[in-house]
XYZ file of N, CA and C in Angstrom:
252
model
N -0.777 -7.857 -6.156
C -0.546 -8.618 -4.942
C -1.368 -8.018 -3.818
N -1.890 -8.859 -2.966
C -2.832 -8.424 -1.940
C -2.417 -8.953 -0.578
N -2.626 -8.135 0.448
C -2.364 -8.542 1.835
C -3.491 -8.028 2.699
N -3.965 -8.861 3.650
C -5.071 -8.464 4.517
C -4.781 -8.899 5.947
N -5.249 -8.105 6.903
C -5.196 -8.453 8.320
C -6.410 -7.828 8.990
N -6.514 -7.965 10.287
C -7.629 -7.350 11.012
C -7.557 -5.830 10.986
N -6.380 -5.287 10.733
C -6.206 -3.834 10.675
C -6.633 -3.244 9.343
N -6.689 -4.070 8.301
C -7.051 -3.586 6.990
C -6.420 -4.430 5.912
N -6.361 -3.885 4.708
C -5.798 -4.616 3.583
C -5.153 -3.674 2.597
N -4.350 -4.249 1.704
C -3.663 -3.447 0.697
C -3.520 -4.251 -0.581
N -3.496 -3.550 -1.690
C -3.273 -4.159 -2.992
C -2.289 -3.276 -3.757
N -1.356 -3.928 -4.439
C -0.324 -3.199 -5.165
C -0.307 -3.629 -6.622
N 0.094 -2.711 -7.498
C 0.237 -3.002 -8.912
C 1.471 -2.276 -9.442
N 2.020 -2.794 -10.509
C 3.203 -2.172 -11.099
C 4.247 -3.215 -11.426
N 5.484 -2.944 -11.053
C 6.604 -3.849 -11.319
C 6.491 -5.063 -10.390
N 5.757 -6.084 -10.848
C 5.365 -7.218 -10.012
C 6.482 -7.905 -9.270
N 7.587 -8.187 -9.939
C 8.683 -8.888 -9.275
C 9.253 -8.051 -8.133
N 9.431 -6.770 -8.349
C 9.940 -5.894 -7.289
C 8.925 -5.737 -6.161
N 7.644 -5.666 -6.515
C 6.594 -5.570 -5.499
C 6.628 -6.806 -4.611
N 6.773 -7.976 -5.225
C 6.821 -9.217 -4.456
C 8.075 -9.288 -3.589
N 9.216 -8.951 -4.155
C 10.473 -9.007 -3.395
C 10.454 -8.063 -2.194
N 9.870 -6.888 -2.374
C 9.836 -5.891 -1.299
C 8.639 -6.070 -0.376
N 7.766 -7.023 -0.682
C 6.530 -7.266 0.067
C 5.777 -5.953 0.318
N 5.509 -5.250 -0.779
C 4.940 -3.911 -0.686
C 3.593 -3.889 0.040
N 2.670 -4.759 -0.349
C 1.360 -4.757 0.307
C 1.494 -5.113 1.785
N 2.351 -6.066 2.102
C 2.561 -6.453 3.506
C 3.138 -5.289 4.310
N 4.038 -4.543 3.720
C 4.594 -3.370 4.409
C 3.486 -2.385 4.778
N 2.589 -2.137 3.833
C 1.497 -1.191 4.095
C 0.605 -1.685 5.225
N 0.263 -2.961 5.213
C -0.585 -3.517 6.274
C 0.140 -3.479 7.612
N 1.418 -3.731 7.617
C 2.190 -3.644 8.862
C 2.126 -2.232 9.437
N 2.158 -1.221 8.568
C 2.047 0.162 9.042
C 0.657 0.440 9.618
N -0.378 -0.165 9.027
C -1.713 -0.064 9.622
C -1.711 -0.692 11.015
N -1.100 -1.860 11.124
C -1.037 -2.554 12.413
C -0.283 -1.734 13.454
N 0.656 -0.910 12.995
C 1.424 -0.044 13.903
C 0.686 1.243 14.254
N -0.518 1.427 13.685
C -1.333 2.576 14.063
C -1.426 3.708 13.062
N -0.755 3.601 11.917
C -0.874 4.661 10.910
C -2.236 4.587 10.239
N -2.738 5.724 9.771
C -3.968 5.691 8.994
C -3.656 5.193 7.585
N -4.705 4.933 6.800
C -4.538 4.315 5.487
C -3.648 5.145 4.560
N -3.836 6.452 4.555
C -3.041 7.308 3.671
C -1.565 7.308 4.076
N -1.297 7.425 5.357
C 0.088 7.433 5.837
C 0.750 6.079 5.622
N -0.001 4.999 5.814
C 0.538 3.657 5.595
C 0.927 3.469 4.130
N 0.085 3.941 3.219
C 0.389 3.841 1.791
C 1.632 4.658 1.446
N 1.691 5.885 1.927
C 2.844 6.749 1.640
C 4.140 6.155 2.175
N 4.125 5.699 3.414
C 5.347 5.168 4.015
C 5.807 3.900 3.302
N 4.875 3.003 3.013
C 5.244 1.763 2.331
C 5.823 2.051 0.948
N 5.229 2.989 0.219
C 5.743 3.296 -1.106
C 7.097 3.989 -1.029
N 7.317 4.837 -0.040
C 8.632 5.447 0.152
C 9.692 4.369 0.390
N 9.370 3.402 1.234
C 10.301 2.297 1.509
C 10.562 1.487 0.239
N 9.509 1.203 -0.510
C 9.625 0.458 -1.762
C 10.544 1.188 -2.734
N 10.346 2.478 -2.873
C 11.157 3.283 -3.788
C 12.630 3.245 -3.380
N 12.892 3.370 -2.088
C 14.273 3.306 -1.602
C 14.902 1.935 -1.862
N 14.128 0.869 -1.681
C 14.647 -0.490 -1.852
C 14.867 -0.872 -3.305
N 13.954 -0.454 -4.191
C 13.967 -0.984 -5.551
C 14.199 0.043 -6.642
N 13.781 1.284 -6.432
C 13.837 2.278 -7.495
C 12.806 2.030 -8.586
N 11.918 1.060 -8.386
C 10.879 0.709 -9.357
C 9.626 1.547 -9.145
N 8.694 1.396 -10.066
C 7.424 2.088 -9.948
C 6.325 1.131 -9.509
N 5.409 1.672 -8.747
C 4.272 0.886 -8.264
C 3.179 1.819 -7.798
N 2.018 1.242 -7.621
C 0.892 1.930 -7.023
C 0.310 1.044 -5.945
N -0.302 1.676 -4.963
C -0.760 0.955 -3.784
C -2.080 1.556 -3.313
N -3.048 0.694 -3.020
C -4.311 1.106 -2.431
C -4.413 0.411 -1.087
N -4.733 1.176 -0.037
C -4.797 0.652 1.328
C -6.158 1.000 1.923
N -6.795 0.023 2.555
C -8.047 0.244 3.277
C -7.836 -0.170 4.722
N -8.245 0.702 5.660
C -8.149 0.293 7.058
C -9.423 -0.443 7.463
N -9.453 -0.940 8.682
C -10.582 -1.745 9.151
C -11.888 -0.965 9.186
N -11.830 0.363 9.213
C -13.030 1.201 9.223
C -13.487 1.587 7.817
N -12.758 1.144 6.800
C -13.124 1.447 5.426
C -12.524 2.717 4.867
N -11.616 3.360 5.604
C -10.937 4.551 5.101
C -9.866 4.130 4.098
N -9.770 4.877 3.017
C -8.859 4.523 1.937
C -7.661 5.458 1.873
N -6.545 4.896 1.465
C -5.340 5.662 1.171
C -4.749 5.117 -0.106
N -4.003 5.932 -0.810
C -3.347 5.476 -2.030
C -2.048 6.225 -2.198
N -1.134 5.585 -2.867
C 0.145 6.209 -3.179
C 0.675 5.575 -4.462
N 1.394 6.345 -5.234
C 2.023 5.813 -6.440
C 3.225 6.659 -6.782
N 4.209 6.039 -7.430
C 5.384 6.784 -7.871
C 5.565 6.671 -9.385
N 4.529 6.237 -10.069
C 4.516 6.212 -11.524
C 3.928 7.534 -12.021
N 3.849 7.687 -13.319
C 3.294 8.934 -13.869
C 1.847 9.148 -13.447
N 1.093 8.064 -13.346
C -0.317 8.171 -12.969
C -0.807 6.826 -12.467
N -1.860 6.857 -11.692
C -2.545 5.646 -11.270
C -3.995 6.018 -11.013
N -4.888 5.441 -11.781
C -6.303 5.751 -11.610
C -6.871 4.924 -10.469
N -7.590 5.592 -9.576
C -8.265 4.909 -8.491
C -9.636 5.535 -8.282
N -10.498 4.769 -7.664
C -11.816 5.281 -7.295
C -12.229 4.580 -5.995
N -12.976 5.277 -5.176
C -13.514 4.668 -3.969
C -15.007 4.926 -3.909
N -15.690 4.027 -3.252
C -17.133 4.171 -3.085
C -17.466 3.888 -1.636
N -18.215 4.747 -1.040
C -18.679 4.546 0.334
C -20.172 4.341 0.313
N -20.653 3.345 1.043
C -22.095 3.098 1.049
C -22.763 3.726 2.237
C-alpha cells in the first residue's frame, strides 16, 4: 500500500489487511507532514501499527528531499536505496 503527499511518500508491506485497517502508510506520511524526518516517521508509524494490531509489517518512507527511512517489526526486511 502506498501513500504520497507534498511532504513525501511511504510504502508498506506485510499483513495487508492490518496495514490497510491501520492506514500504516498514511500514518507515516502524516508524521512527515508534522515535521518528522523520514526515519522518525517510519519508526513512529510502525510503533503505532504494532500497538494497534500486533501484526508484522515493513515500511519505507521518503521525504520530499529524497531522504529515506525504514522500519520493520518482522524478522527481516530487505531494502536498498540509491541516490543519484
